[in-house]
């Protein structure tokens, strides 16, 4: 196995860790959808999807960033590179990914393309992307018309359902990047004809500048200039000059990255050189001579026209570098791809446990590759957008302040780990926390940077709230940042042997402010029962939990449990720091007391239902009458997440003050017969848990039951009990219901593109598994569970955690039929030799058969599967 300390990739990472921002200058930072984002929405009514559509995207210069296909950019996104394709039949040049907005998809917005993140390393010295391009006309109209006609009860109509890939009539387009150094990038574009007949394809590797000049008239405009038949120089006033070398092409085009105002707004263009000029030249044969004769611009592409024989291939080489090169495509150029691939192999060999199977190595590596490809440049300045947008849109003058205008301090301009670069090309607070956990396996320094970033003053508002997500920064995501910080800290400590206490101190200071915001804003009655609204779980409740119910207060089990987890995590962080800095003992006691009071409220103030033996949200009416909303869901299981196990050695003189003050609190509560969430065994092991032992067993019993939460692919978000026992309730004259829905949502609640009423969500499963392992540390082999319920198998809690991990990993494994459950109805396509190892990491998974649902490339939190693979093979 390769040694991490001598691996070139690790050495580069170590060098990057010395930077203020541990980031490579060039990477996959180009979004796959800038159109229809909130950042680009200058509409009068806040309809981002309707304001800047896919059809308009090719013609409009964006305000806040760029997008492209298989692209890269520098970390300021000043200069971008991506590919454009044309199969000779399509009505448009394929420059970006196509998908459906909410109004067209029968289950909400959805990308309708086939593409795969095959490989990547943290420094992006080696990256590979695969795009599958049909040879026949891309079925844009069919995808729209069929999906829009389908009901919520029908599945999504996907690209593979259209028949456009039948008879292998498609191209595999592999885009591979191998860096010689940080600013010398070798590029290979390989096109393989998978069909038996010859087929034509046009390829435009495109280099362009982000258009800031339409808003900032002071700075000099950047310029791409022809330097020879196969070379251009891209000069930016802030970045200096880059050279793009390419092999001889059929022709080459220059234009400007400027809006085609004539096409969009009916205003005459001052020039023919607009953003979509390449589209018009290739598709409509318009202004070809003018584009060919132009020798400068802000957008450039050599044009390659191939007719590739059946099963044949073609390849294009390019090189983007800071300085001039005499012989850009010498023998060393081609060897660089093999060299960087070997380094990537060695790097991942150093990450994986040595006994990992080849099958599981593929799963883990592609999960981590997708996570790395999902790094994205993100720019959003709410003050500039709301108050300084007059050059952006004709609609600006009549546009209200609108969405996020109260976040006037928010000024984001960073490279961030995104949930997904098409469906979610914007960060979400709790998603990002989960992303950092698998990132810690391969680049813990960047993972720490991301957690600190989301809590910096240009993100967190002055009152202490962390921005939730772009569509509504004021919504509330679960406070998982402290939990993630501990995970990242421990992963790095295990890798390096020492923990980064300075990192813990930095996040702790910010999280104290955030905890205070929660305590002041979301504990309505001051009784340690917390609300918070939907808390990221979208439609899991009987109604929109962010809405106000007249004359009633919603007391949330998950809000309270998340805060109990938050308090306990903060105590654990404070104790870890206090081992080297005793000043933090005070804060450890403070959060211990918070945890105790929250645990008391959860267990003593009516959220536990004695009849059903489960935690339920409670609607407390004006007269104080509690009304349990009896939905058996993850809401009730989140109470398990708050668990900590530690050992206090009587001979260890550290934490004296914590022991003294926490001990006094414990004695006081015991003497007064108050609830105390603490257990101590005869070996000096301490267990802190929101859930008492007897109630924990009741919850685990439900988890182990295949007629309730347990599925072939892990834990469902809603118990299957509700398949035959749907929950119905009338509140203030309105009828509400919850049914078991193992697949896509059948309602429009939260847009209809997310469902927590039955599917499997990896991050929640990950937290359940981690909690079970914590309980196992304390209870050991003394507690055994009938797993699955009704079988003859008795397992310890740690074994239950492992069995759940295996079920989750099984979603992506090849079974005895050569099928992966994740692929659902499209197994035959993925049995083809060229597709057998291609894996998509969906947003969530069907509660019965585990096929992928939601955002198909949600590699962010689904990349947690890499940690589970690590843990299983390390045991």
PDB file of C-alpha atoms in Angstrom, residues 559-834:
ATOM      1  CA  UNK A 559     -35.985  20.586  16.877  1.00  0.00           C
ATOM      2  CA  UNK A 560     -35.565  19.637  20.526  1.00  0.00           C
ATOM      3  CA  UNK A 561     -33.427  16.589  19.716  1.00  0.00           C
ATOM      4  CA  UNK A 562     -31.200  18.562  17.369  1.00  0.00           C
ATOM      5  CA  UNK A 563     -30.638  21.117  20.131  1.00  0.00           C
ATOM      6  CA  UNK A 564     -29.875  18.362  22.611  1.00  0.00           C
ATOM      7  CA  UNK A 565     -27.350  16.985  20.124  1.00  0.00           C
ATOM      8  CA  UNK A 566     -25.954  20.484  19.564  1.00  0.00           C
ATOM      9  CA  UNK A 567     -25.502  21.035  23.337  1.00  0.00           C
ATOM     10  CA  UNK A 568     -23.863  17.653  23.860  1.00  0.00           C
ATOM     11  CA  UNK A 569     -21.520  18.135  20.886  1.00  0.00           C
ATOM     12  CA  UNK A 570     -20.556  21.539  22.262  1.00  0.00           C
ATOM     13  CA  UNK A 571     -19.829  19.946  25.627  1.00  0.00           C
ATOM     14  CA  UNK A 572     -17.659  17.315  23.934  1.00  0.00           C
ATOM     15  CA  UNK A 573     -15.755  20.012  22.021  1.00  0.00           C
ATOM     16  CA  UNK A 574     -15.263  22.073  25.173  1.00  0.00           C
ATOM     17  CA  UNK A 575     -13.951  19.030  27.060  1.00  0.00           C
ATOM     18  CA  UNK A 576     -11.556  18.171  24.235  1.00  0.00           C
ATOM     19  CA  UNK A 577     -10.196  21.705  24.320  1.00  0.00           C
ATOM     20  CA  UNK A 578     -10.178  21.827  28.128  1.00  0.00           C
ATOM     21  CA  UNK A 579      -7.759  18.890  28.206  1.00  0.00           C
ATOM     22  CA  UNK A 580      -5.130  21.363  26.985  1.00  0.00           C
ATOM     23  CA  UNK A 581      -6.750  24.669  27.997  1.00  0.00           C
ATOM     24  CA  UNK A 582      -8.573  24.563  31.327  1.00  0.00           C
ATOM     25  CA  UNK A 583     -10.350  27.879  30.606  1.00  0.00           C
ATOM     26  CA  UNK A 584     -12.857  25.881  28.534  1.00  0.00           C
ATOM     27  CA  UNK A 585     -14.064  23.838  31.503  1.00  0.00           C
ATOM     28  CA  UNK A 586     -16.625  26.548  32.280  1.00  0.00           C
ATOM     29  CA  UNK A 587     -18.149  26.147  28.828  1.00  0.00           C
ATOM     30  CA  UNK A 588     -18.171  22.365  29.164  1.00  0.00           C
ATOM     31  CA  UNK A 589     -20.286  22.729  32.311  1.00  0.00           C
ATOM     32  CA  UNK A 590     -22.553  25.290  30.642  1.00  0.00           C
ATOM     33  CA  UNK A 591     -23.372  22.979  27.745  1.00  0.00           C
ATOM     34  CA  UNK A 592     -23.687  19.973  30.014  1.00  0.00           C
ATOM     35  CA  UNK A 593     -26.397  21.849  31.895  1.00  0.00           C
ATOM     36  CA  UNK A 594     -28.089  22.833  28.631  1.00  0.00           C
ATOM     37  CA  UNK A 595     -28.082  19.190  27.593  1.00  0.00           C
ATOM     38  CA  UNK A 596     -29.571  18.014  30.884  1.00  0.00           C
ATOM     39  CA  UNK A 597     -32.400  20.551  30.706  1.00  0.00           C
ATOM     40  CA  UNK A 598     -33.197  19.701  27.074  1.00  0.00           C
ATOM     41  CA  UNK A 599     -33.188  15.977  27.871  1.00  0.00           C
ATOM     42  CA  UNK A 600     -35.575  16.608  30.744  1.00  0.00           C
ATOM     43  CA  UNK A 601     -37.925  18.584  28.496  1.00  0.00           C
ATOM     44  CA  UNK A 602     -37.885  15.964  25.743  1.00  0.00           C
ATOM     45  CA  UNK A 603     -38.716  13.145  28.131  1.00  0.00           C
ATOM     46  CA  UNK A 604     -40.893  14.848  30.744  1.00  0.00           C
ATOM     47  CA  UNK A 605     -42.975  17.472  28.924  1.00  0.00           C
ATOM     48  CA  UNK A 606     -45.231  15.307  26.810  1.00  0.00           C
ATOM     49  CA  UNK A 607     -43.327  14.480  23.612  1.00  0.00           C
ATOM     50  CA  UNK A 608     -43.074  10.772  24.470  1.00  0.00           C
ATOM     51  CA  UNK A 609     -46.223   8.779  23.791  1.00  0.00           C
ATOM     52  CA  UNK A 610     -46.539   6.002  26.380  1.00  0.00           C
ATOM     53  CA  UNK A 611     -49.113   4.100  24.367  1.00  0.00           C
ATOM     54  CA  UNK A 612     -47.117   3.969  21.117  1.00  0.00           C
ATOM     55  CA  UNK A 613     -43.711   4.076  22.824  1.00  0.00           C
ATOM     56  CA  UNK A 614     -42.435   6.708  20.404  1.00  0.00           C
ATOM     57  CA  UNK A 615     -41.552  10.403  20.297  1.00  0.00           C
ATOM     58  CA  UNK A 616     -44.044  12.577  18.394  1.00  0.00           C
ATOM     59  CA  UNK A 617     -44.311  16.240  17.493  1.00  0.00           C
ATOM     60  CA  UNK A 618     -46.947  17.847  19.667  1.00  0.00           C
ATOM     61  CA  UNK A 619     -49.404  20.562  18.719  1.00  0.00           C
ATOM     62  CA  UNK A 620     -50.172  22.454  21.910  1.00  0.00           C
ATOM     63  CA  UNK A 621     -53.481  24.269  21.652  1.00  0.00           C
ATOM     64  CA  UNK A 622     -54.276  27.632  23.209  1.00  0.00           C
ATOM     65  CA  UNK A 623     -55.748  26.033  26.321  1.00  0.00           C
ATOM     66  CA  UNK A 624     -52.531  24.050  26.811  1.00  0.00           C
ATOM     67  CA  UNK A 625     -53.966  20.754  25.595  1.00  0.00           C
ATOM     68  CA  UNK A 626     -51.256  18.654  23.870  1.00  0.00           C
ATOM     69  CA  UNK A 627     -52.153  16.855  20.658  1.00  0.00           C
ATOM     70  CA  UNK A 628     -49.652  14.231  19.526  1.00  0.00           C
ATOM     71  CA  UNK A 629     -49.165  14.122  15.745  1.00  0.00           C
ATOM     72  CA  UNK A 630     -48.720  10.371  15.569  1.00  0.00           C
ATOM     73  CA  UNK A 631     -46.442  10.044  12.572  1.00  0.00           C
ATOM     74  CA  UNK A 632     -43.736   7.410  13.035  1.00  0.00           C
ATOM     75  CA  UNK A 633     -40.859   9.072  11.254  1.00  0.00           C
ATOM     76  CA  UNK A 634     -37.228  10.051  11.540  1.00  0.00           C
ATOM     77  CA  UNK A 635     -38.454  12.960  13.649  1.00  0.00           C
ATOM     78  CA  UNK A 636     -38.792  10.546  16.561  1.00  0.00           C
ATOM     79  CA  UNK A 637     -35.510   8.742  15.869  1.00  0.00           C
ATOM     80  CA  UNK A 638     -33.385  11.905  15.839  1.00  0.00           C
ATOM     81  CA  UNK A 639     -33.555  11.754  19.639  1.00  0.00           C
ATOM     82  CA  UNK A 640     -30.982   8.928  19.412  1.00  0.00           C
ATOM     83  CA  UNK A 641     -28.329  11.227  17.908  1.00  0.00           C
ATOM     84  CA  UNK A 642     -27.463  12.959  21.185  1.00  0.00           C
ATOM     85  CA  UNK A 643     -25.147  10.444  22.816  1.00  0.00           C
ATOM     86  CA  UNK A 644     -21.672  10.725  24.261  1.00  0.00           C
ATOM     87  CA  UNK A 645     -19.505   8.134  25.987  1.00  0.00           C
ATOM     88  CA  UNK A 646     -16.326   8.942  27.883  1.00  0.00           C
ATOM     89  CA  UNK A 647     -14.136   7.624  30.659  1.00  0.00           C
ATOM     90  CA  UNK A 648     -13.004   9.621  33.665  1.00  0.00           C
ATOM     91  CA  UNK A 649      -9.922   8.194  35.313  1.00  0.00           C
ATOM     92  CA  UNK A 650      -9.771   9.087  38.999  1.00  0.00           C
ATOM     93  CA  UNK A 651      -5.985   9.389  38.731  1.00  0.00           C
ATOM     94  CA  UNK A 652      -6.221  11.973  35.942  1.00  0.00           C
ATOM     95  CA  UNK A 653      -6.025  15.438  37.463  1.00  0.00           C
ATOM     96  CA  UNK A 654      -7.445  17.205  34.409  1.00  0.00           C
ATOM     97  CA  UNK A 655     -11.036  18.475  34.225  1.00  0.00           C
ATOM     98  CA  UNK A 656     -11.164  18.909  38.016  1.00  0.00           C
ATOM     99  CA  UNK A 657     -13.474  21.913  37.814  1.00  0.00           C
ATOM    100  CA  UNK A 658     -15.780  20.209  35.303  1.00  0.00           C
ATOM    101  CA  UNK A 659     -16.057  17.135  37.513  1.00  0.00           C
ATOM    102  CA  UNK A 660     -16.749  19.211  40.581  1.00  0.00           C
ATOM    103  CA  UNK A 661     -19.467  21.420  39.097  1.00  0.00           C
ATOM    104  CA  UNK A 662     -21.096  18.746  36.941  1.00  0.00           C
ATOM    105  CA  UNK A 663     -21.014  16.411  39.950  1.00  0.00           C
ATOM    106  CA  UNK A 664     -22.809  18.993  42.077  1.00  0.00           C
ATOM    107  CA  UNK A 665     -25.497  19.366  39.387  1.00  0.00           C
ATOM    108  CA  UNK A 666     -25.940  15.600  39.226  1.00  0.00           C
ATOM    109  CA  UNK A 667     -26.289  15.262  43.003  1.00  0.00           C
ATOM    110  CA  UNK A 668     -28.742  18.146  43.179  1.00  0.00           C
ATOM    111  CA  UNK A 669     -30.960  16.572  40.532  1.00  0.00           C
ATOM    112  CA  UNK A 670     -30.785  13.138  42.114  1.00  0.00           C
ATOM    113  CA  UNK A 671     -31.687  14.513  45.535  1.00  0.00           C
ATOM    114  CA  UNK A 672     -34.664  16.363  44.097  1.00  0.00           C
ATOM    115  CA  UNK A 673     -35.740  13.408  41.937  1.00  0.00           C
ATOM    116  CA  UNK A 674     -35.235  15.369  38.722  1.00  0.00           C
ATOM    117  CA  UNK A 675     -34.568  13.762  35.330  1.00  0.00           C
ATOM    118  CA  UNK A 676     -30.866  12.998  34.791  1.00  0.00           C
ATOM    119  CA  UNK A 677     -29.710  11.673  31.370  1.00  0.00           C
ATOM    120  CA  UNK A 678     -26.580  10.059  32.807  1.00  0.00           C
ATOM    121  CA  UNK A 679     -25.454   6.476  33.373  1.00  0.00           C
ATOM    122  CA  UNK A 680     -22.163   5.367  34.978  1.00  0.00           C
ATOM    123  CA  UNK A 681     -20.900   1.790  34.978  1.00  0.00           C
ATOM    124  CA  UNK A 682     -18.546   0.171  37.508  1.00  0.00           C
ATOM    125  CA  UNK A 683     -15.534   0.801  35.234  1.00  0.00           C
ATOM    126  CA  UNK A 684     -15.859   4.565  35.276  1.00  0.00           C
ATOM    127  CA  UNK A 685     -17.503   4.815  31.849  1.00  0.00           C
ATOM    128  CA  UNK A 686     -20.048   7.592  31.491  1.00  0.00           C
ATOM    129  CA  UNK A 687     -23.004   7.602  29.090  1.00  0.00           C
ATOM    130  CA  UNK A 688     -24.910  10.778  28.304  1.00  0.00           C
ATOM    131  CA  UNK A 689     -27.987  10.252  26.147  1.00  0.00           C
ATOM    132  CA  UNK A 690     -31.225  12.057  25.415  1.00  0.00           C
ATOM    133  CA  UNK A 691     -32.984   8.698  25.405  1.00  0.00           C
ATOM    134  CA  UNK A 692     -33.217   6.518  28.553  1.00  0.00           C
ATOM    135  CA  UNK A 693     -32.271   2.863  28.089  1.00  0.00           C
ATOM    136  CA  UNK A 694     -35.818   1.467  28.061  1.00  0.00           C
ATOM    137  CA  UNK A 695     -36.970   4.028  25.481  1.00  0.00           C
ATOM    138  CA  UNK A 696     -33.834   3.488  23.395  1.00  0.00           C
ATOM    139  CA  UNK A 697     -34.675  -0.219  23.137  1.00  0.00           C
ATOM    140  CA  UNK A 698     -38.182   0.648  21.940  1.00  0.00           C
ATOM    141  CA  UNK A 699     -36.768   2.894  19.193  1.00  0.00           C
ATOM    142  CA  UNK A 700     -34.183   0.318  18.104  1.00  0.00           C
ATOM    143  CA  UNK A 701     -36.913  -2.322  18.028  1.00  0.00           C
ATOM    144  CA  UNK A 702     -38.727  -0.168  15.442  1.00  0.00           C
ATOM    145  CA  UNK A 703     -35.494   0.358  13.483  1.00  0.00           C
ATOM    146  CA  UNK A 704     -34.948  -3.415  13.315  1.00  0.00           C
ATOM    147  CA  UNK A 705     -38.475  -4.095  12.028  1.00  0.00           C
ATOM    148  CA  UNK A 706     -38.801  -4.576   8.257  1.00  0.00           C
ATOM    149  CA  UNK A 707     -42.504  -3.763   8.571  1.00  0.00           C
ATOM    150  CA  UNK A 708     -41.516  -0.382  10.014  1.00  0.00           C
ATOM    151  CA  UNK A 709     -38.206   1.437   9.386  1.00  0.00           C
ATOM    152  CA  UNK A 710     -35.834  -1.279   8.169  1.00  0.00           C
ATOM    153  CA  UNK A 711     -35.535  -1.697   4.390  1.00  0.00           C
ATOM    154  CA  UNK A 712     -33.116  -3.523   2.103  1.00  0.00           C
ATOM    155  CA  UNK A 713     -31.225  -0.265   1.672  1.00  0.00           C
ATOM    156  CA  UNK A 714     -31.195   1.059   5.232  1.00  0.00           C
ATOM    157  CA  UNK A 715     -33.574   3.044   7.426  1.00  0.00           C
ATOM    158  CA  UNK A 716     -36.658   4.626   5.868  1.00  0.00           C
ATOM    159  CA  UNK A 717     -37.582   8.201   6.715  1.00  0.00           C
ATOM    160  CA  UNK A 718     -41.141   7.069   7.543  1.00  0.00           C
ATOM    161  CA  UNK A 719     -42.325   3.790   8.990  1.00  0.00           C
ATOM    162  CA  UNK A 720     -43.912   1.343   6.559  1.00  0.00           C
ATOM    163  CA  UNK A 721     -46.583   1.000   9.232  1.00  0.00           C
ATOM    164  CA  UNK A 722     -48.289   3.927   7.548  1.00  0.00           C
ATOM    165  CA  UNK A 723     -48.771   1.936   4.326  1.00  0.00           C
ATOM    166  CA  UNK A 724     -51.783   0.260   5.902  1.00  0.00           C
ATOM    167  CA  UNK A 725     -52.338   2.853   8.612  1.00  0.00           C
ATOM    168  CA  UNK A 726     -52.188   6.311   7.007  1.00  0.00           C
ATOM    169  CA  UNK A 727     -52.301   9.115   9.546  1.00  0.00           C
ATOM    170  CA  UNK A 728     -55.250  11.506   9.319  1.00  0.00           C
ATOM    171  CA  UNK A 729     -55.920  14.583  11.431  1.00  0.00           C
ATOM    172  CA  UNK A 730     -58.179  17.647  11.347  1.00  0.00           C
ATOM    173  CA  UNK A 731     -56.617  20.843  12.648  1.00  0.00           C
ATOM    174  CA  UNK A 732     -58.619  24.064  12.845  1.00  0.00           C
ATOM    175  CA  UNK A 733     -61.103  22.723  10.318  1.00  0.00           C
ATOM    176  CA  UNK A 734     -58.479  21.580   7.793  1.00  0.00           C
ATOM    177  CA  UNK A 735     -57.793  17.925   6.967  1.00  0.00           C
ATOM    178  CA  UNK A 736     -54.185  16.690   6.832  1.00  0.00           C
ATOM    179  CA  UNK A 737     -52.729  13.273   6.136  1.00  0.00           C
ATOM    180  CA  UNK A 738     -49.497  11.325   5.895  1.00  0.00           C
ATOM    181  CA  UNK A 739     -49.163   8.140   3.855  1.00  0.00           C
ATOM    182  CA  UNK A 740     -46.158   5.896   3.325  1.00  0.00           C
ATOM    183  CA  UNK A 741     -44.559   7.052   0.062  1.00  0.00           C
ATOM    184  CA  UNK A 742     -41.356   5.080  -0.570  1.00  0.00           C
ATOM    185  CA  UNK A 743     -40.522   6.892  -3.815  1.00  0.00           C
ATOM    186  CA  UNK A 744     -41.080  10.363  -5.208  1.00  0.00           C
ATOM    187  CA  UNK A 745     -43.407  12.722  -3.412  1.00  0.00           C
ATOM    188  CA  UNK A 746     -47.057  12.664  -4.440  1.00  0.00           C
ATOM    189  CA  UNK A 747     -47.655  16.214  -3.175  1.00  0.00           C
ATOM    190  CA  UNK A 748     -46.421  19.669  -4.104  1.00  0.00           C
ATOM    191  CA  UNK A 749     -45.302  20.465  -0.558  1.00  0.00           C
ATOM    192  CA  UNK A 750     -41.841  22.035  -0.840  1.00  0.00           C
ATOM    193  CA  UNK A 751     -41.962  21.887  -4.640  1.00  0.00           C
ATOM    194  CA  UNK A 752     -42.569  18.155  -4.818  1.00  0.00           C
ATOM    195  CA  UNK A 753     -38.949  17.330  -5.611  1.00  0.00           C
ATOM    196  CA  UNK A 754     -38.076  16.041  -2.166  1.00  0.00           C
ATOM    197  CA  UNK A 755     -39.757  13.310  -0.128  1.00  0.00           C
ATOM    198  CA  UNK A 756     -39.241  12.338   3.508  1.00  0.00           C
ATOM    199  CA  UNK A 757     -42.305  10.084   3.731  1.00  0.00           C
ATOM    200  CA  UNK A 758     -40.603   6.744   3.113  1.00  0.00           C
ATOM    201  CA  UNK A 759     -37.351   6.950   1.148  1.00  0.00           C
ATOM    202  CA  UNK A 760     -33.850   6.302   2.511  1.00  0.00           C
ATOM    203  CA  UNK A 761     -31.629   9.304   3.198  1.00  0.00           C
ATOM    204  CA  UNK A 762     -27.927   8.524   3.614  1.00  0.00           C
ATOM    205  CA  UNK A 763     -26.994  11.310   6.085  1.00  0.00           C
ATOM    206  CA  UNK A 764     -29.723  10.383   8.576  1.00  0.00           C
ATOM    207  CA  UNK A 765     -28.745   6.726   8.310  1.00  0.00           C
ATOM    208  CA  UNK A 766     -25.133   7.719   8.867  1.00  0.00           C
ATOM    209  CA  UNK A 767     -26.042   9.520  12.086  1.00  0.00           C
ATOM    210  CA  UNK A 768     -28.119   6.557  13.316  1.00  0.00           C
ATOM    211  CA  UNK A 769     -25.178   4.230  12.653  1.00  0.00           C
ATOM    212  CA  UNK A 770     -22.774   6.527  14.476  1.00  0.00           C
ATOM    213  CA  UNK A 771     -25.153   6.813  17.425  1.00  0.00           C
ATOM    214  CA  UNK A 772     -25.507   3.018  17.663  1.00  0.00           C
ATOM    215  CA  UNK A 773     -21.726   2.674  17.745  1.00  0.00           C
ATOM    216  CA  UNK A 774     -21.599   5.168  20.606  1.00  0.00           C
ATOM    217  CA  UNK A 775     -24.231   3.233  22.564  1.00  0.00           C
ATOM    218  CA  UNK A 776     -22.281   0.051  21.819  1.00  0.00           C
ATOM    219  CA  UNK A 777     -19.184   1.546  23.463  1.00  0.00           C
ATOM    220  CA  UNK A 778     -21.097   1.736  26.724  1.00  0.00           C
ATOM    221  CA  UNK A 779     -23.405  -1.275  26.600  1.00  0.00           C
ATOM    222  CA  UNK A 780     -20.913  -3.605  24.892  1.00  0.00           C
ATOM    223  CA  UNK A 781     -22.133  -7.169  24.432  1.00  0.00           C
ATOM    224  CA  UNK A 782     -24.660  -6.926  27.246  1.00  0.00           C
ATOM    225  CA  UNK A 783     -27.379  -5.523  24.979  1.00  0.00           C
ATOM    226  CA  UNK A 784     -28.490  -7.623  22.027  1.00  0.00           C
ATOM    227  CA  UNK A 785     -31.185  -6.917  19.462  1.00  0.00           C
ATOM    228  CA  UNK A 786     -33.331  -9.284  17.458  1.00  0.00           C
ATOM    229  CA  UNK A 787     -32.199  -8.121  13.979  1.00  0.00           C
ATOM    230  CA  UNK A 788     -34.100  -8.166  11.724  1.00  0.00           C
ATOM    231  CA  UNK A 789     -37.045  -8.350  14.069  1.00  0.00           C
ATOM    232  CA  UNK A 790     -38.692 -11.761  13.902  1.00  0.00           C
ATOM    233  CA  UNK A 791     -35.494 -13.557  12.841  1.00  0.00           C
ATOM    234  CA  UNK A 792     -33.348 -15.890  14.945  1.00  0.00           C
ATOM    235  CA  UNK A 793     -30.422 -13.461  14.810  1.00  0.00           C
ATOM    236  CA  UNK A 794     -29.356 -11.686  18.001  1.00  0.00           C
ATOM    237  CA  UNK A 795     -26.858  -8.864  17.379  1.00  0.00           C
ATOM    238  CA  UNK A 796     -24.975  -6.438  19.579  1.00  0.00           C
ATOM    239  CA  UNK A 797     -25.544  -2.738  18.937  1.00  0.00           C
ATOM    240  CA  UNK A 798     -22.234  -2.511  17.079  1.00  0.00           C
ATOM    241  CA  UNK A 799     -23.236  -5.439  14.885  1.00  0.00           C
ATOM    242  CA  UNK A 800     -26.572  -3.754  14.180  1.00  0.00           C
ATOM    243  CA  UNK A 801     -24.665  -0.635  13.095  1.00  0.00           C
ATOM    244  CA  UNK A 802     -22.505  -2.748  10.772  1.00  0.00           C
ATOM    245  CA  UNK A 803     -25.543  -4.485   9.290  1.00  0.00           C
ATOM    246  CA  UNK A 804     -27.134  -1.124   8.557  1.00  0.00           C
ATOM    247  CA  UNK A 805     -23.888   0.048   6.929  1.00  0.00           C
ATOM    248  CA  UNK A 806     -23.851  -3.048   4.720  1.00  0.00           C
ATOM    249  CA  UNK A 807     -27.439  -2.424   3.629  1.00  0.00           C
ATOM    250  CA  UNK A 808     -26.571   1.123   2.624  1.00  0.00           C
ATOM    251  CA  UNK A 809     -23.440   0.027   0.755  1.00  0.00           C
ATOM    252  CA  UNK A 810     -25.542  -2.671  -0.933  1.00  0.00           C
ATOM    253  CA  UNK A 811     -27.469   0.076  -2.754  1.00  0.00           C
ATOM    254  CA  UNK A 812     -24.398   0.591  -4.955  1.00  0.00           C
ATOM    255  CA  UNK A 813     -23.039  -2.980  -5.142  1.00  0.00           C
ATOM    256  CA  UNK A 814     -23.384  -5.379  -8.074  1.00  0.00           C
ATOM    257  CA  UNK A 815     -25.602  -8.302  -7.097  1.00  0.00           C
ATOM    258  CA  UNK A 816     -25.670 -11.865  -8.410  1.00  0.00           C
ATOM    259  CA  UNK A 817     -27.655 -10.678 -11.469  1.00  0.00           C
ATOM    260  CA  UNK A 818     -25.008  -8.102 -12.321  1.00  0.00           C
ATOM    261  CA  UNK A 819     -27.342  -5.312 -11.199  1.00  0.00           C
ATOM    262  CA  UNK A 820     -26.949  -2.433  -8.774  1.00  0.00           C
ATOM    263  CA  UNK A 821     -30.149  -1.523  -6.855  1.00  0.00           C
ATOM    264  CA  UNK A 822     -29.385   2.177  -7.379  1.00  0.00           C
ATOM    265  CA  UNK A 823     -29.996   1.794 -11.136  1.00  0.00           C
ATOM    266  CA  UNK A 824     -33.651   0.837 -10.769  1.00  0.00           C
ATOM    267  CA  UNK A 825     -35.437   0.343 -14.081  1.00  0.00           C
ATOM    268  CA  UNK A 826     -32.322   0.998 -16.183  1.00  0.00           C
ATOM    269  CA  UNK A 827     -30.304  -2.094 -15.293  1.00  0.00           C
ATOM    270  CA  UNK A 828     -29.792  -3.249 -18.890  1.00  0.00           C
ATOM    271  CA  UNK A 829     -28.089   0.003 -19.858  1.00  0.00           C
ATOM    272  CA  UNK A 830     -25.693  -0.338 -16.941  1.00  0.00           C
ATOM    273  CA  UNK A 831     -24.883  -3.948 -17.782  1.00  0.00           C
ATOM    274  CA  UNK A 832     -23.135  -2.838 -20.966  1.00  0.00           C
ATOM    275  CA  UNK A 833     -19.364  -3.279 -20.550  1.00  0.00           C
ATOM    276  CA  UNK A 834     -18.644   0.436 -20.978  1.00  0.00           C
TER     277      UNK A 834
END
